[in-house]
mmCIF file of C-alpha atoms and ligand atoms in Angstrom:
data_model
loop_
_atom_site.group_PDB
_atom_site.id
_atom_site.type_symbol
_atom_site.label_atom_id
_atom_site.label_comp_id
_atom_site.label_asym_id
_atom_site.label_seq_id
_atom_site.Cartn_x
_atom_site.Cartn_y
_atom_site.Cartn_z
ATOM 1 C CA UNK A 48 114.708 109.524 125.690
ATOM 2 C CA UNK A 49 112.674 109.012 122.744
ATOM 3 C CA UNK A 50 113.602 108.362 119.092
ATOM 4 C CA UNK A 51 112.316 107.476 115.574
ATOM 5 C CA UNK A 52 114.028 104.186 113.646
ATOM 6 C CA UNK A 53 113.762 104.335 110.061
ATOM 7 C CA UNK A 54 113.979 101.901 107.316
ATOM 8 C CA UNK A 55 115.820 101.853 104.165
ATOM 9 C CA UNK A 56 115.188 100.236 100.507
ATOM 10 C CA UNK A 57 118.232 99.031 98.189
ATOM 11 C CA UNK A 58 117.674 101.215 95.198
ATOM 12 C CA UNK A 59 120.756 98.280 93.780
ATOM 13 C CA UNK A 60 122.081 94.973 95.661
ATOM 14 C CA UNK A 61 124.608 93.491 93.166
ATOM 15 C CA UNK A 62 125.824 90.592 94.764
ATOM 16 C CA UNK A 63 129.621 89.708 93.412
ATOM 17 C CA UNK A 64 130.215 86.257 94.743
ATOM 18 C CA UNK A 65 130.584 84.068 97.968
ATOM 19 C CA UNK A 66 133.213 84.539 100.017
ATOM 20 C CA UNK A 67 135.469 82.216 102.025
ATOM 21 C CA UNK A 68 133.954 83.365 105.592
ATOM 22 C CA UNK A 69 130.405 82.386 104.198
ATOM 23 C CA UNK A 70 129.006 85.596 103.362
ATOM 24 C CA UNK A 71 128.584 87.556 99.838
ATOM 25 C CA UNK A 72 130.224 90.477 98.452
ATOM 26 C CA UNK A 73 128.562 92.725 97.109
ATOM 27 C CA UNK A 74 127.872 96.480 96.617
ATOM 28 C CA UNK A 75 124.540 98.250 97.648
ATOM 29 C CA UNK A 76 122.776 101.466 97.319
ATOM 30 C CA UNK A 77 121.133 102.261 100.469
ATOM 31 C CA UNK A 78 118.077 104.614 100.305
ATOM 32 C CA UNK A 79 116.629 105.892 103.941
ATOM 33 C CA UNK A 80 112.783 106.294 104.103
ATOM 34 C CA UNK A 81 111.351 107.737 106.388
ATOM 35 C CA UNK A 82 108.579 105.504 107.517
ATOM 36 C CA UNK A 83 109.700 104.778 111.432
ATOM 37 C CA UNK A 84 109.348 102.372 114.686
ATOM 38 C CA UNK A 85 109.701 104.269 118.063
ATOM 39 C CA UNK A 86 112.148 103.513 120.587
ATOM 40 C CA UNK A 87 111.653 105.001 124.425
ATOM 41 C CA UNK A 88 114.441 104.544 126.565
ATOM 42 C CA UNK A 89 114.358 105.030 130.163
ATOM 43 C CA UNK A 90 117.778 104.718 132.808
ATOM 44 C CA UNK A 91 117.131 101.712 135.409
ATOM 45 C CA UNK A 92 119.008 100.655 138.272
ATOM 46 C CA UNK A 93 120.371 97.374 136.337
ATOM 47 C CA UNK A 94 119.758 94.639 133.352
ATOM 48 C CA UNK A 95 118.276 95.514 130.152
ATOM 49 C CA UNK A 96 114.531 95.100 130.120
ATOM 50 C CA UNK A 97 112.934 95.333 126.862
ATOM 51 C CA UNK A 98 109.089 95.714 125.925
ATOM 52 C CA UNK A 99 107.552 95.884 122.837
ATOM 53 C CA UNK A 100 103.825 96.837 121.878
ATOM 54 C CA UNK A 101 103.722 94.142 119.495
ATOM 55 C CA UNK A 102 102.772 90.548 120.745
ATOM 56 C CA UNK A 103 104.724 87.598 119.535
ATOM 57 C CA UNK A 104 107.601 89.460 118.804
ATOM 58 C CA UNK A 105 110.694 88.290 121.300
ATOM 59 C CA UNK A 106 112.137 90.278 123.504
ATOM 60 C CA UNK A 107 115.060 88.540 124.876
ATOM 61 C CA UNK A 108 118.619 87.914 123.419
ATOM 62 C CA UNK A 109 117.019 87.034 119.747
ATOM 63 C CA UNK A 110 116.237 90.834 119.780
ATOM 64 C CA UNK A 111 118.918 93.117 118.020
ATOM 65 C CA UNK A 112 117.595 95.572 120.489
ATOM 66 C CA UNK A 113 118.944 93.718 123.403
ATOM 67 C CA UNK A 114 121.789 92.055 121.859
ATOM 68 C CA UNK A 115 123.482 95.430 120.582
ATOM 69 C CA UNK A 116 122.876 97.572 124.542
ATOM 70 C CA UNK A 117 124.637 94.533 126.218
ATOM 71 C CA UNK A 118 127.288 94.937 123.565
ATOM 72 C CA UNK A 119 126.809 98.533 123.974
ATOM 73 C CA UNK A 120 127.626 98.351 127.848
ATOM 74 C CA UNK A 121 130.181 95.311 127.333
ATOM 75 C CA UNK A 122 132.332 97.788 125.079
ATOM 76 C CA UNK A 123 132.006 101.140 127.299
ATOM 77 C CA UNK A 124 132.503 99.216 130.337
ATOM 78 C CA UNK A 125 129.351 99.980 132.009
ATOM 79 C CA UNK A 126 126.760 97.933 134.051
ATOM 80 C CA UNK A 127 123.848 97.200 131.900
ATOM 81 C CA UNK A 128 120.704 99.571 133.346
ATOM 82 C CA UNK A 129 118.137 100.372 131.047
ATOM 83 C CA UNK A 130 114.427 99.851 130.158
ATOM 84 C CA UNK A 131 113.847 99.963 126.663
ATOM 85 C CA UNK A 132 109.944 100.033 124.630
ATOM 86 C CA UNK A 133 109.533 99.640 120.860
ATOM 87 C CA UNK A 134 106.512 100.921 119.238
ATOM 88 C CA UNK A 135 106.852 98.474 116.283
ATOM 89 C CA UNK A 136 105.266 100.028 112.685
ATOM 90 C CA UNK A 137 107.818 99.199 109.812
ATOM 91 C CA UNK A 138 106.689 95.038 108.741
ATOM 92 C CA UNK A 139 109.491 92.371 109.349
ATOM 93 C CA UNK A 140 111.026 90.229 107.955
ATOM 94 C CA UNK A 141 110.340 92.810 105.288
ATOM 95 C CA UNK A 142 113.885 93.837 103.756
ATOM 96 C CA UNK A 143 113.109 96.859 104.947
ATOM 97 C CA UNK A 144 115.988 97.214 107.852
ATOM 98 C CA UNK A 145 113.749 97.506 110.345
ATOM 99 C CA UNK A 146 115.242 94.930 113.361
ATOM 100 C CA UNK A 147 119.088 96.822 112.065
ATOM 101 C CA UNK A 148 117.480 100.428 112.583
ATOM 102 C CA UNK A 149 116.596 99.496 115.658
ATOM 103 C CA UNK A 150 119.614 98.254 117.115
ATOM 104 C CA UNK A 151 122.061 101.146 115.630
ATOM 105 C CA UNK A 152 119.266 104.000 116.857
ATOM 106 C CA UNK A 153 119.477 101.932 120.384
ATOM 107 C CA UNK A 154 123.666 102.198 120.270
ATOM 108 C CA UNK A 155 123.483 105.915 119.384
ATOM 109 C CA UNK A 156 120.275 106.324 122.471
ATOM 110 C CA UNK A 157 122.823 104.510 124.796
ATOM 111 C CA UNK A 158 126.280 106.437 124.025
ATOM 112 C CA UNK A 159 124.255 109.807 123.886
ATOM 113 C CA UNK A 160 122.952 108.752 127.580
ATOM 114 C CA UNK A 161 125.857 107.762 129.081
ATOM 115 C CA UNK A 162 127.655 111.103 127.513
ATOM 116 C CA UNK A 163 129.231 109.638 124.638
ATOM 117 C CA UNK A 164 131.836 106.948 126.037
ATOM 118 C CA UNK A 165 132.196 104.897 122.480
ATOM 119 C CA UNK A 166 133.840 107.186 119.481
ATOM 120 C CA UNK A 167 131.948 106.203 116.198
ATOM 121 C CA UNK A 168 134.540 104.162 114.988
ATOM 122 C CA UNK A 169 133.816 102.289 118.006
ATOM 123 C CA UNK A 170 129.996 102.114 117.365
ATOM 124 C CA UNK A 171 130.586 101.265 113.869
ATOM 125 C CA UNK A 172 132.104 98.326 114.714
ATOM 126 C CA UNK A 173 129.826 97.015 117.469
ATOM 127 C CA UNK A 174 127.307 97.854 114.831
ATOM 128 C CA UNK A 175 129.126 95.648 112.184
ATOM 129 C CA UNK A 176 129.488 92.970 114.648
ATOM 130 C CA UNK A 177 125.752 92.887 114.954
ATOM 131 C CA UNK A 178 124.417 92.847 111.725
ATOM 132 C CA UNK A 179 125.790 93.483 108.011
ATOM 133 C CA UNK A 180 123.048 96.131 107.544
ATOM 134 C CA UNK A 181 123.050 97.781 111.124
ATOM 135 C CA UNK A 182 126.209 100.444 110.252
ATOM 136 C CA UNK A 183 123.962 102.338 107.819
ATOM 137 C CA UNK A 184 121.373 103.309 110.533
ATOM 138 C CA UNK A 185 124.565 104.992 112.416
ATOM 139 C CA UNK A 186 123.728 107.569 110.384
ATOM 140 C CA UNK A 187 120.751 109.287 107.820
ATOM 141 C CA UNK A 188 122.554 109.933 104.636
ATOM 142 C CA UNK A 189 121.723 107.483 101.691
ATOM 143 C CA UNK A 190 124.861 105.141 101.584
ATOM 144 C CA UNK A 191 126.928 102.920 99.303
ATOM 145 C CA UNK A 192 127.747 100.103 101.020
ATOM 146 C CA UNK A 193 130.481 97.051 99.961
ATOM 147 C CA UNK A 194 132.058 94.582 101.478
ATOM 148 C CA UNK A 195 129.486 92.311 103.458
ATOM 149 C CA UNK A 196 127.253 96.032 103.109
ATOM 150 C CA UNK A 197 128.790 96.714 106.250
ATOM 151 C CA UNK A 198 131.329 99.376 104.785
ATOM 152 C CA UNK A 199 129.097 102.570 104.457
ATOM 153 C CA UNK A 200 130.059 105.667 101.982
ATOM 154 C CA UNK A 201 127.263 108.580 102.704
ATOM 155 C CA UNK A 202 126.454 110.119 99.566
ATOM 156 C CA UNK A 203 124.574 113.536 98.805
ATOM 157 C CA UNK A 204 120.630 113.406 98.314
ATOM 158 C CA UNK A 205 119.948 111.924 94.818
ATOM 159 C CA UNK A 206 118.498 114.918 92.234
ATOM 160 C CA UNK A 207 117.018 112.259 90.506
ATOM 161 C CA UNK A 208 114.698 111.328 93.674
ATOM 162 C CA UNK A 209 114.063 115.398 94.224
ATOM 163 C CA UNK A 210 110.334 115.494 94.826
ATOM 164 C CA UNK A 211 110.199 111.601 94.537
ATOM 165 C CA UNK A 212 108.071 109.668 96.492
ATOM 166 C CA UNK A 213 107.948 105.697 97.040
ATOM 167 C CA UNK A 214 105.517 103.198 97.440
ATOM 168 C CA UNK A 215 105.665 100.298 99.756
ATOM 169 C CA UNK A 216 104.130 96.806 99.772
ATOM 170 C CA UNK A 217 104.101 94.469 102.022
ATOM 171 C CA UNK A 218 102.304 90.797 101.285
ATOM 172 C CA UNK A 219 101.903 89.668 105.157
ATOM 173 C CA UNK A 220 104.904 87.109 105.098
ATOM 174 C CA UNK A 221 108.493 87.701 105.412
ATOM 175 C CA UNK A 222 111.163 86.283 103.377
ATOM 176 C CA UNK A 223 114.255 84.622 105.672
ATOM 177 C CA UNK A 224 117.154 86.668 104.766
ATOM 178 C CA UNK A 225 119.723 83.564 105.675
ATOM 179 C CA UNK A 226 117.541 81.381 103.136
ATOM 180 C CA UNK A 227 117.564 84.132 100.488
ATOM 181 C CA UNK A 228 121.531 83.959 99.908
ATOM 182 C CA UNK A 229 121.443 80.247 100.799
ATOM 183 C CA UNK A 230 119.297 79.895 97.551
ATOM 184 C CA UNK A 231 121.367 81.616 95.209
ATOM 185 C CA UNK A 232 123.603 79.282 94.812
ATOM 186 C CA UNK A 233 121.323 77.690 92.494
ATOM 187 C CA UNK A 234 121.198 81.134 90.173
ATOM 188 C CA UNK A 235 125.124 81.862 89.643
ATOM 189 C CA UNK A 236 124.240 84.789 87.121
ATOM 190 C CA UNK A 237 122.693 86.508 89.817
ATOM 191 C CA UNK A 238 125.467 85.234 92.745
ATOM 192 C CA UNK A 239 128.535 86.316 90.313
ATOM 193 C CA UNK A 240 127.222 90.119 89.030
ATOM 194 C CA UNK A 241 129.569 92.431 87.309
ATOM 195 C CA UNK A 242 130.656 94.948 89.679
ATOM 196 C CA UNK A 243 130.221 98.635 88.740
ATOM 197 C CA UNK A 244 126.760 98.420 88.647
ATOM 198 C CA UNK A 245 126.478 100.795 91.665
ATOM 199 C CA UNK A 246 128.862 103.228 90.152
ATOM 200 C CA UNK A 247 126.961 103.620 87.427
ATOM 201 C CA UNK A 248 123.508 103.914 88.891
ATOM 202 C CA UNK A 249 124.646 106.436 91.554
ATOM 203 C CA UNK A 250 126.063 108.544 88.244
ATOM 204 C CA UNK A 251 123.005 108.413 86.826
ATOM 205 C CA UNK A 252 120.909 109.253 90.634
ATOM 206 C CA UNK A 253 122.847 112.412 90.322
ATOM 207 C CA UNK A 254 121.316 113.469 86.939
ATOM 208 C CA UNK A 255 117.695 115.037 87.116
ATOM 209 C CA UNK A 256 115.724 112.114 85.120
ATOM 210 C CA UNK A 257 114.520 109.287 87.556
ATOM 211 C CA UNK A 258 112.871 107.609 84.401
ATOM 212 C CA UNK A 259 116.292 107.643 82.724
ATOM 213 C CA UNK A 260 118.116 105.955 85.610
ATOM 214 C CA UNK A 261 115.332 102.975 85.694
ATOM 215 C CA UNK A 262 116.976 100.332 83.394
ATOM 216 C CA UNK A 263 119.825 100.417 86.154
ATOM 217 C CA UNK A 264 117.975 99.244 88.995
ATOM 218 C CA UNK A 265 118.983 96.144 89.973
ATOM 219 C CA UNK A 266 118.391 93.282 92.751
ATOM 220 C CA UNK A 267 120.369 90.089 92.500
ATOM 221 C CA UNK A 268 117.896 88.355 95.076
ATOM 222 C CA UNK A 269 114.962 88.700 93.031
ATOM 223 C CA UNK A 270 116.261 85.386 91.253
ATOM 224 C CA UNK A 271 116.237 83.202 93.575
ATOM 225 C CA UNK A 272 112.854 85.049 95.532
ATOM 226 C CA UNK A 273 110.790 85.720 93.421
ATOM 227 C CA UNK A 274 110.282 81.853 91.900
ATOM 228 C CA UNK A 275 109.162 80.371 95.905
ATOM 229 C CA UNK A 276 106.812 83.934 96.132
ATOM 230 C CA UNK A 277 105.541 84.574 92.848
ATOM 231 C CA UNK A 278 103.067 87.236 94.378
ATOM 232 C CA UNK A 279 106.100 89.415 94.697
ATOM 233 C CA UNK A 280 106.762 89.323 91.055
ATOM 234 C CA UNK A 281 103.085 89.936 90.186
ATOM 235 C CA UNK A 282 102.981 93.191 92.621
ATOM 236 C CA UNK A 283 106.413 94.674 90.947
ATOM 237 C CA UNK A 284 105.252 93.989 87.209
ATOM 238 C CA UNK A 285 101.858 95.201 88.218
ATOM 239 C CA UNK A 286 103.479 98.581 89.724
ATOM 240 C CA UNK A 287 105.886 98.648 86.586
ATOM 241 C CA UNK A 288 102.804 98.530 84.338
ATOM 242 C CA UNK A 289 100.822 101.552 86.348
ATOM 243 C CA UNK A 290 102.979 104.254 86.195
ATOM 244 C CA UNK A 291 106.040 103.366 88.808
ATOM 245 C CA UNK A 292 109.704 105.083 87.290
ATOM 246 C CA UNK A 293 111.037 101.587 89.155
ATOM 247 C CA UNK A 294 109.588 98.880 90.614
ATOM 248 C CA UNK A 295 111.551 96.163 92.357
ATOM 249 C CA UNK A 296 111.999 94.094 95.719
ATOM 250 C CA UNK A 297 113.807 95.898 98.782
ATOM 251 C CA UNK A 298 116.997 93.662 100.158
ATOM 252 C CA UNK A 299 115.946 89.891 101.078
ATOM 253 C CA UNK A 300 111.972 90.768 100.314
ATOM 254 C CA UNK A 301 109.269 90.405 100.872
ATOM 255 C CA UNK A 302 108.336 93.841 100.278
ATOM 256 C CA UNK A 303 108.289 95.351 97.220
ATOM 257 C CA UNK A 304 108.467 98.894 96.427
ATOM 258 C CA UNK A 305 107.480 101.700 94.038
ATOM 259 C CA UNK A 306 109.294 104.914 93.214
ATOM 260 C CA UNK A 307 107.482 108.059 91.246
ATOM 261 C CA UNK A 308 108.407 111.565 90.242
ATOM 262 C CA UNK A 309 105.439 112.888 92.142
ATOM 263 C CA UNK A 310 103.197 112.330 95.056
ATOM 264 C CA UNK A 311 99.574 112.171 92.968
ATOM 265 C CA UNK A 312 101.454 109.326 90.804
ATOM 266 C CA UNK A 313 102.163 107.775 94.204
ATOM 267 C CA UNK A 314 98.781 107.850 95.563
ATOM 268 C CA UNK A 315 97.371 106.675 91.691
ATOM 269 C CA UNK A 316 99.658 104.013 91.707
ATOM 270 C CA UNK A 317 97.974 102.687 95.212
ATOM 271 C CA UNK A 318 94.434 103.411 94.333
ATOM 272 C CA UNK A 319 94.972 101.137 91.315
ATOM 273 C CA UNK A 320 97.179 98.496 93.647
ATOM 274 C CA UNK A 321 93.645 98.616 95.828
ATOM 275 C CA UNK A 322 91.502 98.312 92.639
ATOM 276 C CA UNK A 323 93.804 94.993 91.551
ATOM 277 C CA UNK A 324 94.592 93.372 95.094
ATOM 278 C CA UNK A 325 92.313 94.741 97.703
ATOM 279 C CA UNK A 326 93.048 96.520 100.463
ATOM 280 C CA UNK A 327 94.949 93.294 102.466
ATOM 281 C CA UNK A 328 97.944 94.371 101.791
ATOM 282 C CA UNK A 329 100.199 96.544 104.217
ATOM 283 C CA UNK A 330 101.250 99.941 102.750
ATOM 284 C CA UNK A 331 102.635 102.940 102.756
ATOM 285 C CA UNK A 332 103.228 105.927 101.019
ATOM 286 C CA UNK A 333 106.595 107.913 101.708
ATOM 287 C CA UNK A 334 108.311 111.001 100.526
ATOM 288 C CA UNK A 335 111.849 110.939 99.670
HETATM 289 O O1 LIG B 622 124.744 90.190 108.550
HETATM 290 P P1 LIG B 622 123.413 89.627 108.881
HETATM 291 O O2 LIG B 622 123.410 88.852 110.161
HETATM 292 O O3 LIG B 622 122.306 90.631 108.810
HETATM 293 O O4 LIG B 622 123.073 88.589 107.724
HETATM 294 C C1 LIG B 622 122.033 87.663 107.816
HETATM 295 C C2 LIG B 622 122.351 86.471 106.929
HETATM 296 O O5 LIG B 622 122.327 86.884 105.553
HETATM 297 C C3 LIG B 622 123.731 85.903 107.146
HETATM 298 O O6 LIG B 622 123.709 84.901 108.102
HETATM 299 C C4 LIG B 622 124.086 85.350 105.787
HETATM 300 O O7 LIG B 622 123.477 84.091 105.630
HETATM 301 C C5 LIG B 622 123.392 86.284 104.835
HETATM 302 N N1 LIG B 622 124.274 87.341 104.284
HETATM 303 C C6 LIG B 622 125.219 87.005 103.326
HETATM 304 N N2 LIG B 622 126.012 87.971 102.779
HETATM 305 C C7 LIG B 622 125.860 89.259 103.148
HETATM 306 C C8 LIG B 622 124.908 89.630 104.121
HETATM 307 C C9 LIG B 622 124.116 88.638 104.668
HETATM 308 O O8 LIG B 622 125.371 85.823 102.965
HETATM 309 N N3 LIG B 622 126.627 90.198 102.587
#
């Protein structure tokens, strides 16, 4: 069985506020893109072997991948048999979603294999268990998400983002996600934001004017990022200034990402990025 992995950008991540258990509250608009690692999974006779076509990365228990199909045959009850391959093309450590895509698409591979044993309540929580971003890849709808971001409302296609396309940019490092929200303790404007922001930026998705919705953008973690990596700060002002509706950092970083009514605005925006920067940088170029 074969299937695509997606990533995601936060058009908003308004964190609220620490909370006792250690993580942050917060409220998130989740946006899929469809820019996509490949998964092949094939039945074995026992354990769960994974491979991946990029060196370095592991492939043990510190993968998602293999930590959510032994939860996956933990909860169902079933002895672990499966060989598993990842065709790795979305960066990481990129706030991107990639590692969470890839363990919800290999929970819905392994239920749809087995002939559906775990409901999706069920897989929603395994899911939740694993990561606070992983429930969202359950399914393909863009998503407000609260709590921990691990409670997921589907929401309609945006009008604003008819016809929209986005630009990605990766710098070649990642950003630690853990040392992100660790940080922003020292920036309590940006750990204590006013909720409602999401409300009011998924009113104004809904109305046809992406260039009227940009003020409303928002990403709490750019305050406490974007002073240790500058060069993320230079690439979103830089796409701001060229013709980008919104520029601003996906998630934890480090990429940062474009969005334009159109796809020739797109591809100017990344001739002039090339112009600027070279062509060193990882990117990509997706409709939404
Ligand atoms: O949930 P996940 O394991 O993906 O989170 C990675 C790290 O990000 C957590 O260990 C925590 O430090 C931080 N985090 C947080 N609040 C959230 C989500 C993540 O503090 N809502």
């Amino acid at each position: 069985m074969e299937k695509l992995s997606p990533c995601k950008v936060n058009l908003l991540l308004n964190i609220l506020g620490k909370r006792p258990d250690g993580y942050h509250a917060l409220e998130t608009i989740l946006q899929p893109i469809a820019w996509s690692d490949r998964l092949t999974f094939e039945p074995a006779s026992e354990d769960v072997v994974m491979t991946c076509d990029t060196p370095g990365l592991p492939v043990d228990g510190r993968n998602l991948v293999v930590r959510a199909a032994l939860a996956f045959y933990q909860a169902a009850q079933l002895k672990p048999g499966v060989r598993i391959h990842l065709e790795k093309r979305i960066p990481m450590a990129a706030g991107l979603g990639g590692g969470s895509g890839n363990a919800a698409t290999t929970l819905l591979a392994l239920n749809e294999m087995a002939g559906q044993p775990l409901s999706h309540s069920q897989l929603h929580e395994l899911a939740a268990g694993l990561g606070s971003d992983i429930p969202f890849f359950l399914q393909s709808h863009p998503a407000l998400g609260v709590g921990r971001g691990e409670q997921i409302r589907p929401l309609e296609p945006f009008t604003a983002l008819r016809g929209a396309w986005a630009l990605l940019v990766h710098p070649g490092f990642g950003v630690s996600t853990a040392w992100a929200y660790q940080e922003l303790a020292r920036y309590p404007e940006a750990l204590n934001g006013r909720a409602g922001r999401a409300e009011a930026l998924i009113g104004l998705l809904n109305q046809p004017s992406l260039a009227k919705a940009g003020a409303a953008f928002y990403n709490s973690l750019e305050a406490p990022v974007f002073p240790k990596y500058p060069l993320l700060a230079v690439f979103r002002d830089f796409l701001h200034e060229h013709g980008a509706a919104v520029a601003m950092m996906s998630g934890s970083g480090s990429t940062v990402f474009a969005l334009t009514e159109s796809q020739s605005r797109a591809e100017q925006l990344l001739e002039s990025l090339k112009t600027k920067f070279g062509a060193n940088y990882w990117t990509a170029l997706v409709a939404l």
